[in-house]
CSV table of C-alpha atoms in Angstrom, one decimal:
chain,number,residue,atom,x,y,z
A,1,UNK,CA,0.0,0.0,0.0
A,2,UNK,CA,1.5,3.3,-1.0
A,3,UNK,CA,2.2,6.5,0.9
A,4,UNK,CA,-1.0,8.2,-0.4
A,5,UNK,CA,-3.2,5.5,1.1
A,6,UNK,CA,-1.4,5.8,4.4
A,7,UNK,CA,-2.0,9.5,4.6
A,8,UNK,CA,-5.7,9.1,3.6
A,9,UNK,CA,-6.2,6.7,6.5
A,10,UNK,CA,-4.5,8.9,9.0
A,11,UNK,CA,-6.4,12.0,7.8
A,12,UNK,CA,-9.7,10.2,7.4
A,13,UNK,CA,-11.6,12.6,9.7
A,14,UNK,CA,-9.3,15.5,9.8
A,15,UNK,CA,-10.2,16.2,6.1
A,16,UNK,CA,-13.8,16.8,7.2
A,17,UNK,CA,-13.0,19.3,9.9
A,18,UNK,CA,-14.9,17.1,12.3
A,19,UNK,CA,-14.0,16.9,16.0
A,20,UNK,CA,-12.0,13.8,16.6
A,21,UNK,CA,-12.4,12.0,19.9
A,22,UNK,CA,-10.1,9.2,21.2
A,23,UNK,CA,-9.8,6.8,24.1
A,24,UNK,CA,-7.2,4.1,24.8
A,25,UNK,CA,-8.4,0.5,24.6
A,26,UNK,CA,-5.4,-0.7,26.5
A,27,UNK,CA,-1.8,0.6,26.9
A,28,UNK,CA,-1.0,0.0,23.2
A,29,UNK,CA,-4.3,0.4,21.3
A,30,UNK,CA,-6.6,3.4,20.6
A,31,UNK,CA,-10.2,3.9,19.4
A,32,UNK,CA,-10.8,7.3,17.7
A,33,UNK,CA,-14.1,8.5,16.3
A,34,UNK,CA,-16.1,11.4,14.9
A,35,UNK,CA,-19.9,11.9,15.0
A,36,UNK,CA,-22.1,13.0,12.1
A,37,UNK,CA,-25.6,13.8,13.4
A,38,UNK,CA,-26.9,14.7,9.9
A,39,UNK,CA,-26.2,11.2,8.7
A,40,UNK,CA,-26.6,9.5,12.1
A,41,UNK,CA,-23.2,7.8,11.8
A,42,UNK,CA,-20.0,7.5,13.7
A,43,UNK,CA,-16.7,7.0,11.8
A,44,UNK,CA,-14.1,4.9,13.7
A,45,UNK,CA,-10.4,4.5,13.4
A,46,UNK,CA,-8.6,1.8,15.4
A,47,UNK,CA,-4.8,1.5,16.0
A,48,UNK,CA,-3.7,-1.9,17.3
A,49,UNK,CA,-0.3,-3.5,17.7
A,50,UNK,CA,0.3,-6.1,15.0
A,51,UNK,CA,2.1,-8.7,17.1
A,52,UNK,CA,1.6,-11.3,14.3
A,53,UNK,CA,1.2,-10.8,10.6
A,54,UNK,CA,-2.1,-12.7,10.6
A,55,UNK,CA,-3.5,-11.1,13.7
A,56,UNK,CA,-7.3,-10.8,13.9
A,57,UNK,CA,-8.8,-7.7,15.7
A,58,UNK,CA,-12.4,-7.3,16.8
A,59,UNK,CA,-13.9,-4.0,17.9
A,60,UNK,CA,-17.6,-3.3,18.8
A,61,UNK,CA,-20.1,-2.7,21.5
A,62,UNK,CA,-22.1,-4.4,24.2
A,63,UNK,CA,-24.5,-3.4,27.0
A,64,UNK,CA,-22.0,-3.4,29.9
A,65,UNK,CA,-18.7,-4.5,28.4
A,66,UNK,CA,-19.3,-8.2,28.3
A,67,UNK,CA,-18.3,-10.3,25.3
A,68,UNK,CA,-21.5,-12.4,25.3
A,69,UNK,CA,-24.0,-10.6,23.1
A,70,UNK,CA,-21.4,-8.1,21.8
A,71,UNK,CA,-21.8,-6.6,18.3
A,72,UNK,CA,-18.3,-6.8,16.7
A,73,UNK,CA,-16.6,-5.6,13.5
A,74,UNK,CA,-13.8,-8.1,12.9
A,75,UNK,CA,-10.7,-7.7,10.7
A,76,UNK,CA,-9.1,-11.1,9.9
A,77,UNK,CA,-6.9,-12.9,7.4
A,78,UNK,CA,-7.5,-16.3,5.8
A,79,UNK,CA,-5.0,-19.0,4.9
A,80,UNK,CA,-4.4,-17.4,1.5
A,81,UNK,CA,-3.4,-14.0,3.0
A,82,UNK,CA,-6.6,-12.3,2.0
A,83,UNK,CA,-8.0,-9.6,4.4
A,84,UNK,CA,-11.6,-9.6,5.4
A,85,UNK,CA,-13.8,-7.3,7.5
A,86,UNK,CA,-17.1,-8.6,8.7
A,87,UNK,CA,-20.0,-7.6,11.0
A,88,UNK,CA,-20.6,-10.3,13.6
A,89,UNK,CA,-22.2,-10.9,17.0
A,90,UNK,CA,-21.2,-13.1,19.9
A,91,UNK,CA,-23.6,-15.9,21.0
A,92,UNK,CA,-24.0,-17.0,24.6
A,93,UNK,CA,-21.4,-19.7,24.1
A,94,UNK,CA,-18.8,-17.1,23.1
A,95,UNK,CA,-18.8,-18.1,19.4
A,96,UNK,CA,-19.1,-15.6,16.6
A,97,UNK,CA,-21.9,-15.5,14.1
A,98,UNK,CA,-21.6,-13.5,10.9
A,99,UNK,CA,-24.4,-11.1,10.5
A,100,UNK,CA,-26.7,-11.5,7.5
A,101,UNK,CA,-26.7,-7.7,7.1
A,102,UNK,CA,-23.2,-6.2,7.0
A,103,UNK,CA,-23.2,-2.9,8.8
A,104,UNK,CA,-19.5,-2.3,9.3
A,105,UNK,CA,-19.2,0.0,6.3
A,106,UNK,CA,-16.4,1.9,4.5
A,107,UNK,CA,-13.6,-0.4,5.6
A,108,UNK,CA,-10.0,0.6,4.9
A,109,UNK,CA,-6.8,-0.6,6.5
A,110,UNK,CA,-3.1,-0.4,6.5
A,111,UNK,CA,-0.3,-2.2,8.3
A,112,UNK,CA,3.0,-0.5,8.8
A,113,UNK,CA,5.8,-2.0,10.9
A,114,UNK,CA,4.2,-3.3,14.0
A,115,UNK,CA,0.9,-1.4,14.0
A,116,UNK,CA,-2.3,-2.1,12.1
A,117,UNK,CA,-4.7,0.7,11.5
A,118,UNK,CA,-8.3,0.4,10.1
A,119,UNK,CA,-11.3,2.6,9.7
A,120,UNK,CA,-15.0,1.9,9.3
A,121,UNK,CA,-18.4,3.7,9.6
A,122,UNK,CA,-21.4,2.6,11.6
A,123,UNK,CA,-24.9,4.0,11.7
A,124,UNK,CA,-26.4,4.8,15.1
A,125,UNK,CA,-29.3,2.3,14.4
A,126,UNK,CA,-28.7,-0.2,11.6
A,127,UNK,CA,-32.2,-1.6,11.7
A,128,UNK,CA,-30.7,-5.0,11.6
A,129,UNK,CA,-33.4,-7.6,10.8
A,130,UNK,CA,-31.8,-10.1,13.2
A,131,UNK,CA,-31.8,-7.4,15.9
A,132,UNK,CA,-28.2,-8.4,16.8
A,133,UNK,CA,-26.7,-4.9,16.2
A,134,UNK,CA,-26.1,-2.6,19.1
A,135,UNK,CA,-28.0,0.7,18.9
A,136,UNK,CA,-25.7,3.7,19.7
A,137,UNK,CA,-27.6,5.9,22.2
A,138,UNK,CA,-27.0,8.9,24.3
A,139,UNK,CA,-25.1,8.2,27.5
A,140,UNK,CA,-22.4,5.6,28.1
A,141,UNK,CA,-21.2,3.2,25.4
A,142,UNK,CA,-19.1,0.2,26.3
A,143,UNK,CA,-16.5,-0.4,23.6
A,144,UNK,CA,-15.5,-4.1,23.4
A,145,UNK,CA,-12.3,-5.3,21.8
A,146,UNK,CA,-10.4,-8.5,21.3
A,147,UNK,CA,-7.4,-9.7,19.3
A,148,UNK,CA,-5.9,-13.1,18.6
A,149,UNK,CA,-3.6,-15.0,16.2
A,150,UNK,CA,-4.5,-16.2,12.7
A,151,UNK,CA,-4.8,-17.0,10.0
A,152,UNK,CA,-8.3,-18.3,10.2
A,153,UNK,CA,-10.1,-20.7,7.9
A,154,UNK,CA,-13.4,-18.9,8.5
A,155,UNK,CA,-14.8,-16.4,11.0
A,156,UNK,CA,-18.2,-18.2,11.7
A,157,UNK,CA,-18.0,-20.2,14.9
A,158,UNK,CA,-14.8,-18.6,16.2
A,159,UNK,CA,-14.7,-19.0,20.0
A,160,UNK,CA,-13.7,-15.4,21.0
A,161,UNK,CA,-13.0,-15.9,24.8
A,162,UNK,CA,-11.0,-19.1,24.1
A,163,UNK,CA,-8.9,-17.9,21.2
A,164,UNK,CA,-8.4,-14.2,22.0
A,165,UNK,CA,-4.9,-13.5,23.2
A,166,UNK,CA,-6.3,-10.4,24.9
A,167,UNK,CA,-9.6,-8.7,25.3
A,168,UNK,CA,-11.3,-6.0,27.3
A,169,UNK,CA,-13.6,-3.0,27.1
A,170,UNK,CA,-13.5,0.8,27.5
A,171,UNK,CA,-16.3,3.2,28.4
A,172,UNK,CA,-17.0,6.4,26.5
A,173,UNK,CA,-19.7,8.8,25.6
A,174,UNK,CA,-19.8,8.3,21.8
A,175,UNK,CA,-22.5,10.8,20.9
A,176,UNK,CA,-20.8,13.9,22.1
A,177,UNK,CA,-22.1,17.4,22.3
A,178,UNK,CA,-20.4,19.2,19.4
A,179,UNK,CA,-21.3,22.8,20.3
A,180,UNK,CA,-18.3,25.1,20.4
A,181,UNK,CA,-17.0,26.4,23.7
A,182,UNK,CA,-17.6,30.0,24.8
A,183,UNK,CA,-14.6,32.4,24.5
A,184,UNK,CA,-12.5,33.1,27.6
A,185,UNK,CA,-12.1,36.6,29.0
A,186,UNK,CA,-8.7,38.1,28.3
A,187,UNK,CA,-7.8,38.0,32.0
A,188,UNK,CA,-8.4,34.3,32.3
A,189,UNK,CA,-5.7,32.3,34.1
A,190,UNK,CA,-5.4,28.7,35.1
A,191,UNK,CA,-4.7,26.7,38.2
A,192,UNK,CA,-3.8,23.0,38.2
A,193,UNK,CA,-5.1,20.7,40.9
A,194,UNK,CA,-2.9,17.6,40.4
A,195,UNK,CA,-1.2,14.7,42.1
A,196,UNK,CA,2.5,14.8,42.5
A,197,UNK,CA,4.5,11.7,41.5
A,198,UNK,CA,2.1,9.2,42.9
A,199,UNK,CA,3.5,5.6,42.9
A,200,UNK,CA,0.2,3.9,41.9
A,201,UNK,CA,-0.4,0.7,43.8
A,202,UNK,CA,-0.3,-2.6,41.8
A,203,UNK,CA,-4.0,-3.1,42.4
A,204,UNK,CA,-6.5,-3.2,39.5
A,205,UNK,CA,-8.5,-0.3,41.0
A,206,UNK,CA,-7.2,2.6,43.2
A,207,UNK,CA,-9.0,5.7,44.3
A,208,UNK,CA,-6.3,8.3,45.3
A,209,UNK,CA,-7.2,11.5,47.2
A,210,UNK,CA,-5.1,14.6,47.8
A,211,UNK,CA,-6.1,17.8,49.7
A,212,UNK,CA,-5.1,21.1,48.1
A,213,UNK,CA,-5.1,24.6,49.3
A,214,UNK,CA,-6.2,27.1,46.6
A,215,UNK,CA,-3.8,30.0,45.8
A,216,UNK,CA,-4.0,33.4,47.5
A,217,UNK,CA,-5.4,35.0,44.4
A,218,UNK,CA,-8.7,33.3,45.1
A,219,UNK,CA,-9.2,35.3,48.2
A,220,UNK,CA,-11.3,37.4,45.8
A,221,UNK,CA,-14.2,35.8,44.1
A,222,UNK,CA,-13.6,34.3,40.6
A,223,UNK,CA,-15.6,32.3,38.1
A,224,UNK,CA,-14.5,29.0,36.7
A,225,UNK,CA,-15.2,29.2,33.0
A,226,UNK,CA,-13.8,25.9,31.9
A,227,UNK,CA,-11.9,22.8,33.2
A,228,UNK,CA,-10.1,20.0,31.6
A,229,UNK,CA,-8.0,17.0,32.6
A,230,UNK,CA,-4.2,17.2,32.6
A,231,UNK,CA,-2.9,13.7,32.2
A,232,UNK,CA,0.7,12.6,32.7
A,233,UNK,CA,2.0,11.7,29.2
A,234,UNK,CA,1.9,7.9,28.8
A,235,UNK,CA,-0.7,7.4,31.5
A,236,UNK,CA,-3.7,7.9,29.3
A,237,UNK,CA,-4.8,4.3,29.8
A,238,UNK,CA,-4.2,4.4,33.5
A,239,UNK,CA,-6.3,7.5,34.6
A,240,UNK,CA,-9.9,6.5,34.4
A,241,UNK,CA,-11.7,9.4,35.9
A,242,UNK,CA,-11.1,12.5,38.1
A,243,UNK,CA,-13.1,14.6,40.4
A,244,UNK,CA,-12.4,17.8,42.4
A,245,UNK,CA,-14.5,18.4,45.5
A,246,UNK,CA,-14.8,21.6,47.6
A,247,UNK,CA,-14.3,21.2,51.3
A,248,UNK,CA,-17.5,22.6,52.8
A,249,UNK,CA,-16.0,24.0,56.0
A,250,UNK,CA,-16.1,27.5,57.6
A,251,UNK,CA,-14.0,29.9,55.6
A,252,UNK,CA,-11.2,30.2,58.1
A,253,UNK,CA,-11.0,26.6,59.1
A,254,UNK,CA,-8.0,24.6,58.0
A,255,UNK,CA,-8.6,21.2,56.4
A,256,UNK,CA,-5.8,18.7,57.3
A,257,UNK,CA,-3.4,17.7,54.6
A,258,UNK,CA,-3.8,14.2,53.2
A,259,UNK,CA,-2.5,12.2,50.3
A,260,UNK,CA,-3.3,8.6,49.9
A,261,UNK,CA,-6.0,6.0,49.2
A,262,UNK,CA,-9.4,7.7,49.5
A,263,UNK,CA,-10.7,5.0,51.9
A,264,UNK,CA,-7.3,4.6,53.6
A,265,UNK,CA,-7.4,4.2,57.5
A,266,UNK,CA,-5.0,7.2,57.8
A,267,UNK,CA,-7.4,9.6,56.0
A,268,UNK,CA,-8.4,12.3,58.6
A,269,UNK,CA,-12.1,12.4,59.4
A,270,UNK,CA,-12.1,16.2,58.9
A,271,UNK,CA,-11.6,15.7,55.2
A,272,UNK,CA,-15.0,14.1,54.9
A,273,UNK,CA,-16.4,17.6,54.4
A,274,UNK,CA,-14.7,17.6,51.0
A,275,UNK,CA,-17.7,16.4,49.0
A,276,UNK,CA,-19.3,19.2,46.9
A,277,UNK,CA,-18.4,18.5,43.2
A,278,UNK,CA,-16.6,21.3,41.4
A,279,UNK,CA,-15.3,19.3,38.4
A,280,UNK,CA,-15.7,15.8,37.1
A,281,UNK,CA,-13.8,14.3,34.2
A,282,UNK,CA,-13.9,10.8,32.7
A,283,UNK,CA,-11.7,9.1,30.1
A,284,UNK,CA,-12.6,10.4,26.6
A,285,UNK,CA,-14.3,13.5,27.9
A,286,UNK,CA,-13.8,16.9,26.4
A,287,UNK,CA,-13.0,20.1,28.4
A,288,UNK,CA,-16.2,21.3,30.1
A,289,UNK,CA,-17.0,24.9,29.3
A,290,UNK,CA,-19.6,27.0,31.0
A,291,UNK,CA,-22.0,29.0,28.9
A,292,UNK,CA,-20.8,32.6,28.2
A,293,UNK,CA,-23.3,34.1,30.6
A,294,UNK,CA,-22.4,32.0,33.6
A,295,UNK,CA,-19.4,30.7,35.6
A,296,UNK,CA,-18.9,28.5,38.6
A,297,UNK,CA,-18.2,30.8,41.7
A,298,UNK,CA,-14.9,30.0,43.5
A,299,UNK,CA,-13.0,31.9,46.1
A,300,UNK,CA,-13.9,35.0,48.1
A,301,UNK,CA,-13.8,35.8,51.8
A,302,UNK,CA,-16.7,33.4,52.6
A,303,UNK,CA,-15.2,30.5,50.7
A,304,UNK,CA,-13.1,27.8,52.4
A,305,UNK,CA,-9.8,27.6,50.4
A,306,UNK,CA,-9.4,23.8,50.4
A,307,UNK,CA,-10.4,21.3,47.7
A,308,UNK,CA,-9.7,17.6,47.4
A,309,UNK,CA,-8.7,15.8,44.2
A,310,UNK,CA,-9.9,12.2,43.7
A,311,UNK,CA,-8.3,10.2,40.9
A,312,UNK,CA,-9.5,6.7,39.9
A,313,UNK,CA,-6.6,4.6,38.5
A,314,UNK,CA,-7.5,1.6,36.4
A,315,UNK,CA,-4.6,-0.9,36.4
A,316,UNK,CA,-5.9,-4.3,35.2
A,317,UNK,CA,-2.3,-5.5,34.5
A,318,UNK,CA,-1.4,-4.7,38.1
A,319,UNK,CA,1.7,-2.9,37.1
A,320,UNK,CA,3.9,-1.6,39.9
A,321,UNK,CA,5.9,0.9,37.9
A,322,UNK,CA,3.2,3.6,37.3
A,323,UNK,CA,4.1,7.1,38.5
A,324,UNK,CA,1.4,9.7,38.0
A,325,UNK,CA,0.9,13.5,38.4
A,326,UNK,CA,-2.5,13.8,36.6
A,327,UNK,CA,-5.3,16.1,37.7
A,328,UNK,CA,-7.6,18.9,36.6
A,329,UNK,CA,-6.8,22.3,35.2
A,330,UNK,CA,-9.3,25.1,36.2
A,331,UNK,CA,-9.6,28.2,34.0
A,332,UNK,CA,-10.5,31.2,36.2
A,333,UNK,CA,-11.4,34.8,35.7
A,334,UNK,CA,-11.9,37.7,38.1
A,335,UNK,CA,-14.3,39.2,35.6
A,336,UNK,CA,-17.5,37.8,36.9
A,337,UNK,CA,-20.1,36.7,34.4
A,338,UNK,CA,-23.8,37.7,34.6
A,339,UNK,CA,-24.8,34.6,36.6
A,340,UNK,CA,-23.2,32.3,39.1
A,341,UNK,CA,-23.4,28.7,38.1
A,342,UNK,CA,-24.5,26.3,40.8
A,343,UNK,CA,-25.0,22.6,41.5
A,344,UNK,CA,-28.5,21.3,42.2
A,345,UNK,CA,-28.4,17.9,43.7
A,346,UNK,CA,-31.5,15.7,43.7
A,347,UNK,CA,-32.0,12.0,44.4
A,348,UNK,CA,-32.0,10.0,47.6
A,349,UNK,CA,-30.7,10.3,51.1
A,350,UNK,CA,-27.8,8.0,52.0
A,351,UNK,CA,-29.8,6.2,54.7
A,352,UNK,CA,-30.7,2.6,55.5
A,353,UNK,CA,-34.3,3.1,54.3
A,354,UNK,CA,-32.9,3.0,50.8
A,355,UNK,CA,-31.5,-0.5,51.3
A,356,UNK,CA,-32.2,-3.0,48.5
A,357,UNK,CA,-34.1,-6.0,49.8
A,358,UNK,CA,-32.1,-9.3,49.6
A,359,UNK,CA,-32.2,-11.6,46.6
A,360,UNK,CA,-33.5,-8.9,44.1
A,361,UNK,CA,-32.3,-9.4,40.5
A,362,UNK,CA,-33.1,-5.7,39.9
A,363,UNK,CA,-34.5,-2.8,41.9
A,364,UNK,CA,-35.7,0.7,41.1
A,365,UNK,CA,-35.1,3.7,43.3
A,366,UNK,CA,-36.7,7.1,42.7
A,367,UNK,CA,-35.9,10.5,44.2
A,368,UNK,CA,-38.3,13.4,43.9
A,369,UNK,CA,-37.6,17.2,43.9
A,370,UNK,CA,-41.2,18.3,44.3
A,371,UNK,CA,-43.0,21.7,43.6
A,372,UNK,CA,-43.0,22.6,47.3
A,373,UNK,CA,-39.2,22.5,47.1
A,374,UNK,CA,-38.7,24.2,43.8
A,375,UNK,CA,-41.2,27.0,44.7
A,376,UNK,CA,-38.9,28.0,47.5
A,377,UNK,CA,-35.5,27.5,45.9
A,378,UNK,CA,-36.0,28.5,42.3
A,379,UNK,CA,-36.6,32.2,41.3
A,380,UNK,CA,-39.7,33.2,39.5
A,381,UNK,CA,-38.0,33.3,36.1
A,382,UNK,CA,-36.6,29.9,36.7
A,383,UNK,CA,-33.1,28.5,36.2
A,384,UNK,CA,-31.3,27.2,33.1
A,385,UNK,CA,-29.9,23.7,33.4
A,386,UNK,CA,-26.9,23.3,31.0
A,387,UNK,CA,-25.1,20.3,32.3
A,388,UNK,CA,-25.8,17.1,34.2
A,389,UNK,CA,-23.9,14.4,36.1
A,390,UNK,CA,-25.8,11.2,36.7
A,391,UNK,CA,-24.7,9.4,39.9
A,392,UNK,CA,-25.3,6.1,41.7
A,393,UNK,CA,-23.2,4.0,43.9
A,394,UNK,CA,-21.8,0.6,42.9
A,395,UNK,CA,-24.9,-1.3,41.9
A,396,UNK,CA,-26.4,1.3,39.5
A,397,UNK,CA,-26.9,0.2,35.9
A,398,UNK,CA,-29.5,2.7,34.5
A,399,UNK,CA,-30.3,6.3,35.4
A,400,UNK,CA,-32.4,9.1,34.0
A,401,UNK,CA,-33.9,12.4,35.2
A,402,UNK,CA,-37.5,13.3,34.3
A,403,UNK,CA,-39.0,16.8,34.2
A,404,UNK,CA,-42.6,17.5,35.0
A,405,UNK,CA,-44.4,20.9,34.9
A,406,UNK,CA,-48.1,21.5,35.8
A,407,UNK,CA,-48.8,17.8,35.7
A,408,UNK,CA,-47.3,17.5,32.2
A,409,UNK,CA,-44.2,15.5,31.5
A,410,UNK,CA,-41.6,17.4,29.4
A,411,UNK,CA,-38.6,15.8,27.6
A,412,UNK,CA,-36.1,14.1,29.9
A,413,UNK,CA,-33.1,16.1,31.1
A,414,UNK,CA,-30.7,13.2,30.8
A,415,UNK,CA,-30.6,9.5,30.4
A,416,UNK,CA,-28.0,6.7,30.5
A,417,UNK,CA,-29.3,3.2,29.7
A,418,UNK,CA,-25.9,1.7,30.1
A,419,UNK,CA,-24.7,3.6,33.1
A,420,UNK,CA,-21.6,2.6,35.1
A,421,UNK,CA,-20.7,4.1,38.5
A,422,UNK,CA,-17.1,3.8,37.3
A,423,UNK,CA,-17.7,6.4,34.6
A,424,UNK,CA,-19.1,9.6,35.9
A,425,UNK,CA,-18.6,13.0,34.3
A,426,UNK,CA,-20.5,16.3,34.1
A,427,UNK,CA,-21.9,16.3,30.5
A,428,UNK,CA,-23.1,19.5,28.8
A,429,UNK,CA,-26.6,19.1,27.7
A,430,UNK,CA,-27.4,19.4,24.0
A,431,UNK,CA,-30.2,21.8,24.8
A,432,UNK,CA,-30.6,24.0,27.9
A,433,UNK,CA,-33.6,23.3,30.0
A,434,UNK,CA,-35.5,25.9,32.0
A,435,UNK,CA,-36.7,24.7,35.4
A,436,UNK,CA,-39.5,26.9,36.8
A,437,UNK,CA,-40.7,27.1,40.4
A,438,UNK,CA,-43.8,25.2,39.5
A,439,UNK,CA,-41.8,22.3,38.1
A,440,UNK,CA,-40.5,19.1,39.6
A,441,UNK,CA,-37.9,16.6,38.7
A,442,UNK,CA,-37.6,12.9,39.3
A,443,UNK,CA,-34.2,11.1,39.5
A,444,UNK,CA,-34.8,7.5,38.6
A,445,UNK,CA,-32.1,4.8,39.1
A,446,UNK,CA,-32.1,1.1,38.5
A,447,UNK,CA,-29.7,-1.2,40.3
A,448,UNK,CA,-29.2,-4.9,39.6
A,449,UNK,CA,-27.0,-7.6,38.4
A,450,UNK,CA,-25.4,-7.3,35.0
């Protein structure tokens, strides 16, 4: 394959001026994509190590990252050295079935040195007559991948769990909000809330917390107009998600220093006040920008100057050599915007009355923010909701927020049918929603076994 073809592949989406998003599948593979809402398609480019000249690579989607039931596009080579790309699905026994309707479209590939790169296009909803294709929806998508050695005689009947040399999944929000960010005022500056050379434990999952004191410049009130992750180069596959919490203590009260596991026995109880979310980022997320008329208030004489960083490290290989200084960059301005942005929390109390009865395969919990509450807390002209973070603890699998006004249900604020508590981010809404004092919201969550 010539040089022109290689360049075409690498510039597949750049030539369209589309926003390109990317997540690591593992330490050596990446999944990049663009979204076209006009054609209701995603264009995908995968880079995978070619550890064997006849390697087969499968990439696709499933409900919660499991191989069983996954919808996969598979690149493979036969005994004659011919390359194939087929739309398949995984049966309950782990074996592949080739789909009667091929919906992995526009396939191109190139292999150079020890890397294979391929692209394809996929419709949000393929209307597959066998109903084996995954429908790409708003919310979280679990990207499933596997690779193994070939050549293969045929793809039909391949036992994926048995023959794959490696496999896994990654979570991402595929159907991103493509709206441009609002411009920053000229006096905008940034402050990084990061870890400092953390030697990440060789556990598969670690939550690491660090208390920070904000700089003296924030003794005067500022607005946060944007935040983004700052990831240590090379650690993109390690850092799963990050949150920054404000310590809700009196303004002149010191919060004790702490750096270590978030649930470690040495964590001072006084740091438990660090729980109001200021920023939340998850792997694959874009920078979060506030609308140009609003900013998140931070600082001032009545604002406690301490925040706590929480970083979730995902280390399935249990490597002991990771060193990380990742965190969040806050973009701040002393030029206050027209409105203070705020966080409205709704849902359930953390009490025993919310306990799930034993032996339930699934259970629904609903929290209500009723008119008697909104009539007191919301001004007459209402408030504009421009972002949403859905949240449950470890058993949550589906969450959405309903909006009701004068007894009539309006469009939902947010929904995630494939929710994971390990993938939480504040997502900008594709349309702003006005909540009036006469309205109410319902936060609905389903828990259960996957």
